[in-house]
Every structure is written in C-alpha cells, then in structure tokens.
Amino acid sequence: MRSRDAFTYGEVEGTRRADLLQRPPRGYRPIERRVRIGSGDAAFRAAGDATLRWGIQRRSGIRVAAPDRELATDDVVIMRIGLWPRDVPCRVAYVVEEQDVRGFAYGTLRGHPERGEEAFLVERDPDGSVWLRVRAFSRPASWILWLGYPAIRVMQWVYTERYLRALAAG
C-alpha cells in the first residue's frame, strides 16, 4: 500500500471541526469521548509519546504494522482488529504537536470495513490535568457491511472504551 492511496471518504481532517457532533459529514455517525488520564507534565509527555507511536491501538489489542518511529502525516498503517479476517488499512490524515495537545487522526483506505476518520488527542488543561479525547465519524464501507451495522456499532463501542483506558495506567 502506498501513502498516496486515496482516502475512502470526502471530508479529510473532518475530526478537526468544532461542530462535528452537531453537523457530521452527511451519512456518517460521529462520536466524541473524553476521559481524564492523569496530571502533570510527565503524564502529558508519556501519553503523547505513546499516542504518536500507536500505543493506544496496541494497548487496546490491535496489531499494528507501522514504521518504528513517531508517526507522520501520510504514513500508511495496516491494523488487524480482533476476529476481522482482513487487514485494515489506514493513512495518517494529520498530526498535532502543540504545547497542550498531541495526537493524530487516521482515515480509512480501500479495504477497510468502514469509511471515515478517527482522531486521538492527548490534551493538557490549564490546571495540569491530562485528558484523552477520541473523535470520529464513520459508516460501513459497503452495502453488505450495512447488514451487520448493529454488530459493527457494538465493536466500535468496545474499542472506544479500550482506547479510553489504554493510557490511564501509562
């Protein structure tokens, strides 16, 4: 897979939009969850470093084939999720490295069972508390997957919960 492979959805970087929950891309289901994972500079650095090395996904039980370095925009990654029998290809849509926010978003590529984007942002509030924010919008990639959409939504919920716990101890 090449880094220039096209995303399978139109609104690349849509997870940056402040109004994502109120006005998601047409036909997509949005989510946003935020959980406190610690406090202080050391917690922020550790969580940000883990996030930028696919630590959230790996700690959630997903196998990730990615470069052995901090990720960069346009990196292609292949994931294996649970019992899904195929590779799940994604490409990094953007990376955020700001004073109080670190993270990234990836978007789906051809062969992924869904279409959409998911962002993982480690945020530090003015009081020093450190949070993980997960934002996403998605829909099944094909009509046959729409038939299993209730099961896909349950799987999304399970993995989102795993993501939110992935950095709590680390």
PDB file of C-alpha atoms in Angstrom:
ATOM      1  CA  MET A   1       0.000   0.000   0.000  1.00  0.00           C
ATOM      2  CA  ARG A   2       1.299   3.433  -0.916  1.00  0.00           C
ATOM      3  CA  SER A   3       0.946   6.604   1.108  1.00  0.00           C
ATOM      4  CA  ARG A   4      -0.731   8.227  -1.890  1.00  0.00           C
ATOM      5  CA  ASP A   5      -3.659   5.766  -1.890  1.00  0.00           C
ATOM      6  CA  ALA A   6      -6.879   7.764  -1.731  1.00  0.00           C
ATOM      7  CA  PHE A   7      -8.933   8.103   1.425  1.00  0.00           C
ATOM      8  CA  THR A   8     -12.342   6.429   1.122  1.00  0.00           C
ATOM      9  CA  TYR A   9     -14.278   9.444   2.410  1.00  0.00           C
ATOM     10  CA  GLY A  10     -14.545  13.056   1.342  1.00  0.00           C
ATOM     11  CA  GLU A  11     -14.087  15.195   4.429  1.00  0.00           C
ATOM     12  CA  VAL A  12     -10.402  14.616   5.242  1.00  0.00           C
ATOM     13  CA  GLU A  13      -9.481  16.272   8.564  1.00  0.00           C
ATOM     14  CA  GLY A  14     -13.174  16.453   9.448  1.00  0.00           C
ATOM     15  CA  THR A  15     -12.368  15.407  13.023  1.00  0.00           C
ATOM     16  CA  ARG A  16     -10.813  18.874  13.495  1.00  0.00           C
ATOM     17  CA  ARG A  17     -14.208  20.538  13.091  1.00  0.00           C
ATOM     18  CA  ALA A  18     -15.628  22.058  16.272  1.00  0.00           C
ATOM     19  CA  ASP A  19     -19.179  21.273  15.115  1.00  0.00           C
ATOM     20  CA  LEU A  20     -18.526  17.618  14.221  1.00  0.00           C
ATOM     21  CA  LEU A  21     -21.152  16.261  16.625  1.00  0.00           C
ATOM     22  CA  GLN A  22     -23.829  18.727  15.527  1.00  0.00           C
ATOM     23  CA  ARG A  23     -23.055  18.612  11.808  1.00  0.00           C
ATOM     24  CA  PRO A  24     -21.206  15.441  10.826  1.00  0.00           C
ATOM     25  CA  PRO A  25     -20.484  14.704   7.183  1.00  0.00           C
ATOM     26  CA  ARG A  26     -23.708  13.575   5.506  1.00  0.00           C
ATOM     27  CA  GLY A  27     -24.380   9.879   6.062  1.00  0.00           C
ATOM     28  CA  TYR A  28     -21.755   9.475   8.814  1.00  0.00           C
ATOM     29  CA  ARG A  29     -22.187   8.783  12.523  1.00  0.00           C
ATOM     30  CA  PRO A  30     -19.988  10.980  14.768  1.00  0.00           C
ATOM     31  CA  ILE A  31     -18.647  10.225  18.222  1.00  0.00           C
ATOM     32  CA  GLU A  32     -16.624  12.156  20.762  1.00  0.00           C
ATOM     33  CA  ARG A  33     -15.446  10.924  24.130  1.00  0.00           C
ATOM     34  CA  ARG A  34     -13.024  12.471  26.626  1.00  0.00           C
ATOM     35  CA  VAL A  35     -11.544  10.885  29.744  1.00  0.00           C
ATOM     36  CA  ARG A  36      -9.028  12.103  32.322  1.00  0.00           C
ATOM     37  CA  ILE A  37      -5.856  10.007  32.241  1.00  0.00           C
ATOM     38  CA  GLY A  38      -3.560  11.807  34.678  1.00  0.00           C
ATOM     39  CA  SER A  39      -1.984  15.121  35.555  1.00  0.00           C
ATOM     40  CA  GLY A  40       1.300  16.959  35.172  1.00  0.00           C
ATOM     41  CA  ASP A  41       3.959  17.414  32.532  1.00  0.00           C
ATOM     42  CA  ALA A  42       5.346  13.877  32.803  1.00  0.00           C
ATOM     43  CA  ALA A  43       1.901  12.328  32.273  1.00  0.00           C
ATOM     44  CA  PHE A  44       1.271  14.604  29.286  1.00  0.00           C
ATOM     45  CA  ARG A  45       4.633  13.732  27.684  1.00  0.00           C
ATOM     46  CA  ALA A  46       4.257   9.984  28.280  1.00  0.00           C
ATOM     47  CA  ALA A  47       0.696   9.866  26.944  1.00  0.00           C
ATOM     48  CA  GLY A  48       1.611  11.999  23.925  1.00  0.00           C
ATOM     49  CA  ASP A  49       4.663   9.862  23.125  1.00  0.00           C
ATOM     50  CA  ALA A  50       2.620   6.652  23.396  1.00  0.00           C
ATOM     51  CA  THR A  51      -0.129   8.081  21.213  1.00  0.00           C
ATOM     52  CA  LEU A  52       2.307   9.124  18.476  1.00  0.00           C
ATOM     53  CA  ARG A  53       3.707   5.567  18.375  1.00  0.00           C
ATOM     54  CA  TRP A  54       0.331   3.807  18.043  1.00  0.00           C
ATOM     55  CA  GLY A  55       0.322   2.959  21.758  1.00  0.00           C
ATOM     56  CA  ILE A  56      -3.421   3.479  22.148  1.00  0.00           C
ATOM     57  CA  GLN A  57      -4.194   0.969  19.426  1.00  0.00           C
ATOM     58  CA  ARG A  58      -1.609  -1.579  20.568  1.00  0.00           C
ATOM     59  CA  ARG A  59      -2.712  -1.344  24.224  1.00  0.00           C
ATOM     60  CA  SER A  60      -6.280  -1.909  23.008  1.00  0.00           C
ATOM     61  CA  GLY A  61      -5.422  -5.289  21.489  1.00  0.00           C
ATOM     62  CA  ILE A  62      -4.974  -4.166  17.887  1.00  0.00           C
ATOM     63  CA  ARG A  63      -1.971  -5.419  15.942  1.00  0.00           C
ATOM     64  CA  VAL A  64      -0.332  -2.511  14.149  1.00  0.00           C
ATOM     65  CA  ALA A  65       2.169  -2.670  11.284  1.00  0.00           C
ATOM     66  CA  ALA A  66       3.679   0.824  11.162  1.00  0.00           C
ATOM     67  CA  PRO A  67       7.116   2.449  10.932  1.00  0.00           C
ATOM     68  CA  ASP A  68       9.137   2.152  14.173  1.00  0.00           C
ATOM     69  CA  ARG A  69       9.171   5.884  14.904  1.00  0.00           C
ATOM     70  CA  GLU A  70       6.737   8.631  15.774  1.00  0.00           C
ATOM     71  CA  LEU A  71       4.114   8.741  13.081  1.00  0.00           C
ATOM     72  CA  ALA A  72       3.872  11.413  10.413  1.00  0.00           C
ATOM     73  CA  THR A  73       1.156  12.719   8.116  1.00  0.00           C
ATOM     74  CA  ASP A  74       0.597  10.355   5.167  1.00  0.00           C
ATOM     75  CA  ASP A  75       2.076   7.304   6.933  1.00  0.00           C
ATOM     76  CA  VAL A  76       0.167   4.175   5.968  1.00  0.00           C
ATOM     77  CA  VAL A  77      -0.554   1.632   8.670  1.00  0.00           C
ATOM     78  CA  ILE A  78      -2.069  -1.828   8.471  1.00  0.00           C
ATOM     79  CA  MET A  79      -4.034  -2.977  11.503  1.00  0.00           C
ATOM     80  CA  ARG A  80      -5.542  -6.326  12.472  1.00  0.00           C
ATOM     81  CA  ILE A  81      -8.581  -5.935  14.676  1.00  0.00           C
ATOM     82  CA  GLY A  82      -9.960  -8.793  16.739  1.00  0.00           C
ATOM     83  CA  LEU A  83     -11.541 -11.514  14.669  1.00  0.00           C
ATOM     84  CA  TRP A  84     -11.830  -9.413  11.494  1.00  0.00           C
ATOM     85  CA  PRO A  85     -10.277 -11.703   8.844  1.00  0.00           C
ATOM     86  CA  ARG A  86      -8.596  -8.995   6.748  1.00  0.00           C
ATOM     87  CA  ASP A  87      -6.022  -6.269   7.009  1.00  0.00           C
ATOM     88  CA  VAL A  88      -7.451  -2.868   7.955  1.00  0.00           C
ATOM     89  CA  PRO A  89      -5.538  -0.160   6.032  1.00  0.00           C
ATOM     90  CA  CYS A  90      -5.428   3.465   7.174  1.00  0.00           C
ATOM     91  CA  ARG A  91      -3.404   6.577   6.467  1.00  0.00           C
ATOM     92  CA  VAL A  92      -2.479   9.332   8.894  1.00  0.00           C
ATOM     93  CA  ALA A  93      -4.561  12.384   7.932  1.00  0.00           C
ATOM     94  CA  TYR A  94      -2.855  14.840  10.278  1.00  0.00           C
ATOM     95  CA  VAL A  95      -0.579  15.078  13.303  1.00  0.00           C
ATOM     96  CA  VAL A  96      -0.965  17.598  16.136  1.00  0.00           C
ATOM     97  CA  GLU A  97       2.063  18.630  18.215  1.00  0.00           C
ATOM     98  CA  GLU A  98       1.177  21.745  20.167  1.00  0.00           C
ATOM     99  CA  GLN A  99       2.093  22.925  23.642  1.00  0.00           C
ATOM    100  CA  ASP A 100      -1.024  21.404  25.231  1.00  0.00           C
ATOM    101  CA  VAL A 101      -2.277  18.967  22.564  1.00  0.00           C
ATOM    102  CA  ARG A 102      -0.547  15.994  20.942  1.00  0.00           C
ATOM    103  CA  GLY A 103      -2.067  13.366  18.750  1.00  0.00           C
ATOM    104  CA  PHE A 104      -3.228  12.445  15.290  1.00  0.00           C
ATOM    105  CA  ALA A 105      -6.068  11.283  13.125  1.00  0.00           C
ATOM    106  CA  TYR A 106      -6.159   8.483  10.630  1.00  0.00           C
ATOM    107  CA  GLY A 107      -8.508   7.938   7.747  1.00  0.00           C
ATOM    108  CA  THR A 108      -9.679   4.796   6.057  1.00  0.00           C
ATOM    109  CA  LEU A 109      -8.273   3.415   2.819  1.00  0.00           C
ATOM    110  CA  ARG A 110      -9.675   0.895   0.341  1.00  0.00           C
ATOM    111  CA  GLY A 111     -10.062  -2.476   2.071  1.00  0.00           C
ATOM    112  CA  HIS A 112     -11.099  -1.011   5.441  1.00  0.00           C
ATOM    113  CA  PRO A 113     -14.551  -2.226   6.575  1.00  0.00           C
ATOM    114  CA  GLU A 114     -15.604   1.351   7.304  1.00  0.00           C
ATOM    115  CA  ARG A 115     -15.254   4.785   5.765  1.00  0.00           C
ATOM    116  CA  GLY A 116     -14.266   7.706   7.929  1.00  0.00           C
ATOM    117  CA  GLU A 117     -11.725   9.204  10.264  1.00  0.00           C
ATOM    118  CA  GLU A 118     -10.701   8.799  13.885  1.00  0.00           C
ATOM    119  CA  ALA A 119      -8.653  11.237  15.998  1.00  0.00           C
ATOM    120  CA  PHE A 120      -6.730  10.555  19.210  1.00  0.00           C
ATOM    121  CA  LEU A 121      -5.745  13.711  21.081  1.00  0.00           C
ATOM    122  CA  VAL A 122      -3.907  13.986  24.394  1.00  0.00           C
ATOM    123  CA  GLU A 123      -4.825  17.340  25.933  1.00  0.00           C
ATOM    124  CA  ARG A 124      -3.458  19.223  28.932  1.00  0.00           C
ATOM    125  CA  ASP A 125      -5.837  21.643  30.660  1.00  0.00           C
ATOM    126  CA  PRO A 126      -4.637  24.829  32.432  1.00  0.00           C
ATOM    127  CA  ASP A 127      -4.938  23.066  35.823  1.00  0.00           C
ATOM    128  CA  GLY A 128      -2.437  20.405  34.647  1.00  0.00           C
ATOM    129  CA  SER A 129      -4.959  17.604  34.200  1.00  0.00           C
ATOM    130  CA  VAL A 130      -4.312  15.371  31.191  1.00  0.00           C
ATOM    131  CA  TRP A 131      -7.119  14.028  29.040  1.00  0.00           C
ATOM    132  CA  LEU A 132      -7.559  11.697  26.086  1.00  0.00           C
ATOM    133  CA  ARG A 133     -10.121  12.823  23.517  1.00  0.00           C
ATOM    134  CA  VAL A 134     -11.357  10.429  20.817  1.00  0.00           C
ATOM    135  CA  ARG A 135     -13.312  11.978  17.934  1.00  0.00           C
ATOM    136  CA  ALA A 136     -14.558  10.103  14.897  1.00  0.00           C
ATOM    137  CA  PHE A 137     -17.078   9.845  12.126  1.00  0.00           C
ATOM    138  CA  SER A 138     -17.752   6.649  10.234  1.00  0.00           C
ATOM    139  CA  ARG A 139     -20.109   4.444   8.282  1.00  0.00           C
ATOM    140  CA  PRO A 140     -19.861   0.947   6.778  1.00  0.00           C
ATOM    141  CA  ALA A 141     -17.814   0.766   3.583  1.00  0.00           C
ATOM    142  CA  SER A 142     -20.206  -1.430   1.602  1.00  0.00           C
ATOM    143  CA  TRP A 143     -23.847  -2.433   1.460  1.00  0.00           C
ATOM    144  CA  ILE A 144     -23.076  -5.889   2.823  1.00  0.00           C
ATOM    145  CA  LEU A 145     -21.430  -4.345   5.885  1.00  0.00           C
ATOM    146  CA  TRP A 146     -24.548  -2.211   6.409  1.00  0.00           C
ATOM    147  CA  LEU A 147     -26.344  -5.510   7.096  1.00  0.00           C
ATOM    148  CA  GLY A 148     -24.031  -6.058  10.059  1.00  0.00           C
ATOM    149  CA  TYR A 149     -24.099  -2.431  11.195  1.00  0.00           C
ATOM    150  CA  PRO A 150     -25.550  -3.166  14.674  1.00  0.00           C
ATOM    151  CA  ALA A 151     -22.636  -5.529  15.338  1.00  0.00           C
ATOM    152  CA  ILE A 152     -20.156  -3.011  13.929  1.00  0.00           C
ATOM    153  CA  ARG A 153     -21.501  -0.326  16.279  1.00  0.00           C
ATOM    154  CA  VAL A 154     -21.051  -2.648  19.258  1.00  0.00           C
ATOM    155  CA  MET A 155     -17.478  -3.336  18.142  1.00  0.00           C
ATOM    156  CA  GLN A 156     -16.858   0.427  17.802  1.00  0.00           C
ATOM    157  CA  TRP A 157     -18.146   0.983  21.319  1.00  0.00           C
ATOM    158  CA  VAL A 158     -15.925  -1.803  22.707  1.00  0.00           C
ATOM    159  CA  TYR A 159     -12.803  -0.438  21.027  1.00  0.00           C
ATOM    160  CA  THR A 160     -13.576   3.154  22.004  1.00  0.00           C
ATOM    161  CA  GLU A 161     -13.806   2.016  25.624  1.00  0.00           C
ATOM    162  CA  ARG A 162     -10.475   0.211  25.231  1.00  0.00           C
ATOM    163  CA  TYR A 163      -8.918   3.345  23.720  1.00  0.00           C
ATOM    164  CA  LEU A 164     -10.113   5.450  26.638  1.00  0.00           C
ATOM    165  CA  ARG A 165      -8.491   3.043  29.121  1.00  0.00           C
ATOM    166  CA  ALA A 166      -5.289   2.471  27.122  1.00  0.00           C
ATOM    167  CA  LEU A 167      -3.338   5.410  28.550  1.00  0.00           C
ATOM    168  CA  ALA A 168      -4.831   5.512  32.041  1.00  0.00           C
ATOM    169  CA  ALA A 169      -2.078   3.402  33.580  1.00  0.00           C
ATOM    170  CA  GLY A 170       0.722   4.543  31.331  1.00  0.00           C
TER     171      GLY A 170
END
